[in-house]
mmCIF file of C-alpha atoms and ligand atoms in Angstrom:
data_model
loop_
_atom_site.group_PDB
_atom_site.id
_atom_site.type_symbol
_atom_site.label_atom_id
_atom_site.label_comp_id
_atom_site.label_asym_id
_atom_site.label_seq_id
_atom_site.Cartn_x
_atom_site.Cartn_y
_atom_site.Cartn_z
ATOM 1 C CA UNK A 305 -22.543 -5.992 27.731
ATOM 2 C CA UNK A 306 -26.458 -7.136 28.718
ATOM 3 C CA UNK A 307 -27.808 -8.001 31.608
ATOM 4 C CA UNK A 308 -30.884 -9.655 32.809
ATOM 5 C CA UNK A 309 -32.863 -8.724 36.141
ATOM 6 C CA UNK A 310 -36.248 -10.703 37.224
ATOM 7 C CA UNK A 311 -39.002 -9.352 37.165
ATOM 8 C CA UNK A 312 -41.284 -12.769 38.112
ATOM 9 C CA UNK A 313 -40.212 -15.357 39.964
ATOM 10 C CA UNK A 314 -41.008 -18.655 38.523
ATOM 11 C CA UNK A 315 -43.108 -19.330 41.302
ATOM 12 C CA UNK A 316 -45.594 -16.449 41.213
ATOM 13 C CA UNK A 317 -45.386 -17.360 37.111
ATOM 14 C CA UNK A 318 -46.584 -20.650 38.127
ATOM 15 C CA UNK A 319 -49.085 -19.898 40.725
ATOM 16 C CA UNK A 320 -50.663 -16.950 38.050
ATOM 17 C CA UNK A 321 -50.907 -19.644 35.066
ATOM 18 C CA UNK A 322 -52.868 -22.217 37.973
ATOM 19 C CA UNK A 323 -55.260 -18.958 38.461
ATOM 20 C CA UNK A 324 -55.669 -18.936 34.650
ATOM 21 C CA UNK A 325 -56.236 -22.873 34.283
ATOM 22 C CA UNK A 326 -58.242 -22.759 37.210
ATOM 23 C CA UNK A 327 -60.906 -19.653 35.657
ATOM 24 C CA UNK A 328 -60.474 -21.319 31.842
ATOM 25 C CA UNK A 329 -61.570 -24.695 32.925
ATOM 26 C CA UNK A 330 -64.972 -23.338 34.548
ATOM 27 C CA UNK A 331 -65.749 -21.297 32.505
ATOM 28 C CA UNK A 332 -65.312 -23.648 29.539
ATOM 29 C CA UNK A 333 -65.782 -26.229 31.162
ATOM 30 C CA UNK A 334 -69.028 -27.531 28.460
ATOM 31 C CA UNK A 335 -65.989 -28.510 26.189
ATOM 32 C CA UNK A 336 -65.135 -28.469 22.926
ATOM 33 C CA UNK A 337 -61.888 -25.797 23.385
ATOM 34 C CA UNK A 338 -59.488 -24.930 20.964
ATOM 35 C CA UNK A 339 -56.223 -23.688 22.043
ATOM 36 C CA UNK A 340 -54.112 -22.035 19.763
ATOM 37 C CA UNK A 341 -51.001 -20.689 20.123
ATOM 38 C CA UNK A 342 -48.985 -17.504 18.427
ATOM 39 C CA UNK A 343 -45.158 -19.403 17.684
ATOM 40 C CA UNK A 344 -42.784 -19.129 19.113
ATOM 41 C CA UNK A 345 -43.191 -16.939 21.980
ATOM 42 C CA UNK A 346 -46.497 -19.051 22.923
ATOM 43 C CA UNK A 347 -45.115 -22.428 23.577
ATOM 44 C CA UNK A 348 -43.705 -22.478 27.558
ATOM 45 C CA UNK A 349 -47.386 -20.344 28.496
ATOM 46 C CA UNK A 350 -49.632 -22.650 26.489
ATOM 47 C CA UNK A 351 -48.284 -25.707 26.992
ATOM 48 C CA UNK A 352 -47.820 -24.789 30.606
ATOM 49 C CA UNK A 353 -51.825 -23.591 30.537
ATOM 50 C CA UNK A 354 -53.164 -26.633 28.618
ATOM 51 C CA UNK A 355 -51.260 -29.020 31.041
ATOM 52 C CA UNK A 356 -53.093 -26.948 34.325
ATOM 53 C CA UNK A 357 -56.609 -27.089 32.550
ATOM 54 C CA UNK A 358 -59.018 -29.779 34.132
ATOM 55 C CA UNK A 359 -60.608 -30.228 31.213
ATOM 56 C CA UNK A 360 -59.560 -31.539 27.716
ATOM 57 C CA UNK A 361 -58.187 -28.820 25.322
ATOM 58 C CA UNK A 362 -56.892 -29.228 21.798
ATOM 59 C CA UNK A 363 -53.873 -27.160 20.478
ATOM 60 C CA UNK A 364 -53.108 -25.818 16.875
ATOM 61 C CA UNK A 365 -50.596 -22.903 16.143
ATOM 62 C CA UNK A 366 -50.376 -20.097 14.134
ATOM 63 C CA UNK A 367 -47.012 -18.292 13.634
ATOM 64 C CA UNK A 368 -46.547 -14.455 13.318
ATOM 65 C CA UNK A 369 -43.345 -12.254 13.125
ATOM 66 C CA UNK A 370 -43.471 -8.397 14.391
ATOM 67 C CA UNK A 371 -40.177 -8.230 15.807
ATOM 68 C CA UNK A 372 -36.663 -8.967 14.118
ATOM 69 C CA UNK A 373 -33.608 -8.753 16.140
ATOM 70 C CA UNK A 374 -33.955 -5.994 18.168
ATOM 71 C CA UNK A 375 -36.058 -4.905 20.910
ATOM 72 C CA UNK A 376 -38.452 -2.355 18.379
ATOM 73 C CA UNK A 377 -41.501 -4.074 16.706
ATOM 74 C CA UNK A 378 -40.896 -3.562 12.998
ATOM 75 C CA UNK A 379 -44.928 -2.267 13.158
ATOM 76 C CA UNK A 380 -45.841 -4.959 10.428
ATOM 77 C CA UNK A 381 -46.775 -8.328 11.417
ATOM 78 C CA UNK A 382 -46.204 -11.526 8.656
ATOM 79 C CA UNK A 383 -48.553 -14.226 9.302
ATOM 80 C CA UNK A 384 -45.582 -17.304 8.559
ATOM 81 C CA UNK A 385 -48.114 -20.262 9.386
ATOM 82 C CA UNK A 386 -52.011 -20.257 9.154
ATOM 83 C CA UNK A 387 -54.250 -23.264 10.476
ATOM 84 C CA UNK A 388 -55.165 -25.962 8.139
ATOM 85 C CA UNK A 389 -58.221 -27.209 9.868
ATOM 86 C CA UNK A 390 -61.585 -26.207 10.436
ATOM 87 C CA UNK A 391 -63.029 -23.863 13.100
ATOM 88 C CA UNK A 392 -66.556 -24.461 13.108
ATOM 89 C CA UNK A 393 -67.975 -24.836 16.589
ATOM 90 C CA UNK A 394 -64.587 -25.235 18.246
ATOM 91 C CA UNK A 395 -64.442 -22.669 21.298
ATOM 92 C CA UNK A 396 -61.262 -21.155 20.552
ATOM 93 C CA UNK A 397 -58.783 -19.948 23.286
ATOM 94 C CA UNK A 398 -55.974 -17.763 21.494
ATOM 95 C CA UNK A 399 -52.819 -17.873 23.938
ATOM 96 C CA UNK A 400 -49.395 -15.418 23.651
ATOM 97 C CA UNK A 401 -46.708 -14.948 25.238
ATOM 98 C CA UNK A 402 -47.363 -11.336 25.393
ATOM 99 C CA UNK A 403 -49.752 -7.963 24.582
ATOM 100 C CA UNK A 404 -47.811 -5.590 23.816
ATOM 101 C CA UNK A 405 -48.562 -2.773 20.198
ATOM 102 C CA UNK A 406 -51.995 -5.158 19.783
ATOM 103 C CA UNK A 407 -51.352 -5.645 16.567
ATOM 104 C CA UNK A 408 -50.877 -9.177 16.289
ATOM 105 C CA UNK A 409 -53.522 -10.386 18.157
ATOM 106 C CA UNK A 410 -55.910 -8.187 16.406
ATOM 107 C CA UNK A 411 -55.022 -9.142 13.175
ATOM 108 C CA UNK A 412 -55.156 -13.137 14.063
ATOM 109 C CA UNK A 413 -58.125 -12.627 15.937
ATOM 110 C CA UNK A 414 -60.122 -11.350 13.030
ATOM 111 C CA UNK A 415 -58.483 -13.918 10.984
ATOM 112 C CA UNK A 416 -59.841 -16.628 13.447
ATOM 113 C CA UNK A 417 -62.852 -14.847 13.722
ATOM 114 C CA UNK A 418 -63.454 -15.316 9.848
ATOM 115 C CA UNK A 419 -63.601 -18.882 10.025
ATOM 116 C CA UNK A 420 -67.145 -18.450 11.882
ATOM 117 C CA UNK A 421 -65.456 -20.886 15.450
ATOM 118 C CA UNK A 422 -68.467 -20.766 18.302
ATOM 119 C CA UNK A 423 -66.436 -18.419 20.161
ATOM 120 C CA UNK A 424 -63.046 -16.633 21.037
ATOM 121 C CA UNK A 425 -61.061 -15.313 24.073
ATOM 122 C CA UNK A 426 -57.286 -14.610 23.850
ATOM 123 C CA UNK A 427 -55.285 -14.980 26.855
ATOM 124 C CA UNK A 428 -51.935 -13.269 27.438
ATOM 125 C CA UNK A 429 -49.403 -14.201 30.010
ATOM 126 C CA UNK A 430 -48.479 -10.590 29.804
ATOM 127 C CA UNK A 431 -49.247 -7.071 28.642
ATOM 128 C CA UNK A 432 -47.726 -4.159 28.323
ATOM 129 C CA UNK A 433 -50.763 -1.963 28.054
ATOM 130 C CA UNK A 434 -48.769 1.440 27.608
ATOM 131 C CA UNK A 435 -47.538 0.532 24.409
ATOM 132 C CA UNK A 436 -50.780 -0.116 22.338
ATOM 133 C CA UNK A 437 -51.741 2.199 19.359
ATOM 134 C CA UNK A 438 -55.096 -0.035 19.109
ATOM 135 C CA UNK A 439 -58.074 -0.841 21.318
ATOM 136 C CA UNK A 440 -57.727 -4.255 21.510
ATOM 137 C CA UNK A 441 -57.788 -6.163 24.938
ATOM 138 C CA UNK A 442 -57.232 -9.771 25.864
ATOM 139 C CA UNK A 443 -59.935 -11.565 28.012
ATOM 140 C CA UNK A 444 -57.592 -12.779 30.294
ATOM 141 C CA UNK A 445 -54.189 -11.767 31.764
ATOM 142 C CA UNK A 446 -51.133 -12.978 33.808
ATOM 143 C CA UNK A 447 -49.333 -9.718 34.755
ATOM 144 C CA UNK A 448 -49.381 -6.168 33.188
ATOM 145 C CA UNK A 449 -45.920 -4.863 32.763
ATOM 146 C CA UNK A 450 -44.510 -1.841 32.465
ATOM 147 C CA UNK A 451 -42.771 -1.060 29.452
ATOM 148 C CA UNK A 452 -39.526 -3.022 29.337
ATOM 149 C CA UNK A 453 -38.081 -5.649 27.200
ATOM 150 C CA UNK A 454 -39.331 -8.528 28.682
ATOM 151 C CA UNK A 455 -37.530 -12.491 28.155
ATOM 152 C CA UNK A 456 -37.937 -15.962 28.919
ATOM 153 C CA UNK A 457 -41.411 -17.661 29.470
ATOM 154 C CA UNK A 458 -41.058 -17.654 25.513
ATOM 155 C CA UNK A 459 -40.014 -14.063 25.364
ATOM 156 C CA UNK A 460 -36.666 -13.876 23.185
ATOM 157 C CA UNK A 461 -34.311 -11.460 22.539
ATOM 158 C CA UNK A 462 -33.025 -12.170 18.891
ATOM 159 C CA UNK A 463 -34.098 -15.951 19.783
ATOM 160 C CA UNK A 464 -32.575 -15.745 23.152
ATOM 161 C CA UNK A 465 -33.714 -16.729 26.209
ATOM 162 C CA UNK A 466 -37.166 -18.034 25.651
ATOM 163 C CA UNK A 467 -36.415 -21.020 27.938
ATOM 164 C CA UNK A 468 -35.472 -18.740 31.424
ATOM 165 C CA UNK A 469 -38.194 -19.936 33.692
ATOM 166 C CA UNK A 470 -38.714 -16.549 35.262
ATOM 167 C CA UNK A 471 -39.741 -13.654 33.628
ATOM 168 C CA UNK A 472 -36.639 -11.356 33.384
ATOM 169 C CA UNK A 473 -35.963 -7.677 31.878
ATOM 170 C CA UNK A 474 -33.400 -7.413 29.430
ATOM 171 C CA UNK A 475 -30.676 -4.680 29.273
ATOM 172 C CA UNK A 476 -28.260 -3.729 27.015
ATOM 173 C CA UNK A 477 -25.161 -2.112 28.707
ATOM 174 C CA UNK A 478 -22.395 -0.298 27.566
HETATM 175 P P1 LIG B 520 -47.518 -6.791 19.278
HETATM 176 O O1 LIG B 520 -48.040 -7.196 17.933
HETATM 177 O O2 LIG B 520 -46.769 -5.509 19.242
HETATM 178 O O3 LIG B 520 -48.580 -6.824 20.370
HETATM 179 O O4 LIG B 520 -46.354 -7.758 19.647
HETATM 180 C C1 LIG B 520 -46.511 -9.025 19.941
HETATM 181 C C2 LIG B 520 -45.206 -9.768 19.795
HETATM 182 O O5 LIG B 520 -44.041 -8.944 19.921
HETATM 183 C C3 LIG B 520 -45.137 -10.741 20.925
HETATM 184 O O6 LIG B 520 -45.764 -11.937 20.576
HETATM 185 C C4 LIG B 520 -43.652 -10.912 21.100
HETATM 186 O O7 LIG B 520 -43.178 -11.891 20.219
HETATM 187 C C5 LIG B 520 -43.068 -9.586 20.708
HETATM 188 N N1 LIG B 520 -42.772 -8.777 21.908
HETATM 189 C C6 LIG B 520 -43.467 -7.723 22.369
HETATM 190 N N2 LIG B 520 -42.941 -7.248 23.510
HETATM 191 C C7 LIG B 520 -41.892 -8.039 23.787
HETATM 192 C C8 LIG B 520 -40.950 -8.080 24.874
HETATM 193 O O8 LIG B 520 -40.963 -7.295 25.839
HETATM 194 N N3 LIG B 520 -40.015 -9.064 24.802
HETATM 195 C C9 LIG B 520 -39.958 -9.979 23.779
HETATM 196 N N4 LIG B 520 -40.827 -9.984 22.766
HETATM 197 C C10 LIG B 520 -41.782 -9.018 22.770
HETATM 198 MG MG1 LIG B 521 -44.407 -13.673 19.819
#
C-alpha cells in the first residue's frame, strides 16, 4: 500500500508561482528571455510560470534522467535531449520541477553556460536543500522542503502522479 498526504495546497502553489512571474517579469523585463525547461518534471511549473509572466518568454527543453523507478537518485544524470538552437544573447531562465542532489542543474547549467547565452538564472519550484552533495543554488525558489518524496506539480513517482495539482508526499506502506 502508498499513500499520498499534501504538503501544498494548490492554491498557495498558485499564489507562489504569481510571486515568481511577478519578480521574473521585472526583473527581465528588457526582453529577450529564454525559458527552458528540464522534461518531464518541468512542464506543469514552466508552463504555469511562462503563462503568469507579463512579458514575452520563449520556451525550449532539455531532458535529463537521475531517477529510475524508485524514490533514490541513481547519482548519474543522462542528458536524453540537448537544444538544437542557438543561445547567443538569449537571457536564459532554466526552470525544474525541483532542487534536490544539484546535480542536474549543475551539469545543464554549465552545459548552457557553454553556449556563451547573455545570461542565466535557474528557477526551482522546489528544493530540498538537505540533500545536496554540491554547492549549487537556484536564483529563485517556490518552497524549500524537507526531505521527502515529493509528487505532482510534475513530480512522479515511477511516472506517477505528475498531474496532482497540489504538491503531495508520497509513502509507501506496508
Ligand atoms: P537532482 O539532480 O538530484 O537535483 O535531482 C533532480 C531530479 O530528481 C528532479 O528533476 C526530479 O526529477 C527528481 N527528484 C528529486 N527529488 C524528487 C522528489 O522528491 N520527487 C520526485 N522526483 C524527484
Ligand atoms: Mg525531473
Amino acid at each position: 500500500m502508498s499513500s499520498i498526504e499534501v504538503l501544498i495546497e494548490e492554491k498557495d502553489v498558485r499564489n507562489r508561482i504569481k510571486e515568481l512571474a511577478a519578480v521574473l517579469s521585472e526583473k527581465y523585463k528588457d526582453g529577450d528571455v529564454l525559458l527552458i525547461g528540464i522534461l518531464n518534471g518541468c512542464v506543469f511549473f514552466m508552463t504555469a510560470l511562462a503563462q503568469e509572466m507579463s512579458i514575452p518568454v520563449e520556451i525550449d527543453f532539455m531532458a535529463a534522467q537521475s531517477y529510475g523507478a524508485s524514490t533514490e537518485s541513481s547519482g548519474h544524470v543522462l542528458i536524453t535531449k540537448e537544444l538544437d538552437r542557438s543561445l547567443k544573447g538569449k537571457n536564459v531562465i532554466i526552470a525544474e520541477d525541483i532542487l534536490d542532489t544539484g546535480r542536474t542543474l549543475s551539469l545543464i547549467k554549465e552545459m548552457i553556460l557553454d553556449q556563451e547565452p547573455a545570461s542565466v538564472e535557474v528557477v526551482a519550484l522546489l528544493d530540498k536543500p538537505d540533500r545536496r552533495v554540491n554547492s549549487f543554488q537556484a536564483d529563485y525558489v517556490g518552497f524549500k522542503i524537507p526531505n521527502v518524496f515529493a509528487v505532482g506539480w510534475g513530480l512522479d513517482y515511477d511516472q506517477k502522479f505528475r498531474d496532482l495539482t497540489f504538491v503531495g508526499v508520497y509513502k509507501e506502506e506496508d
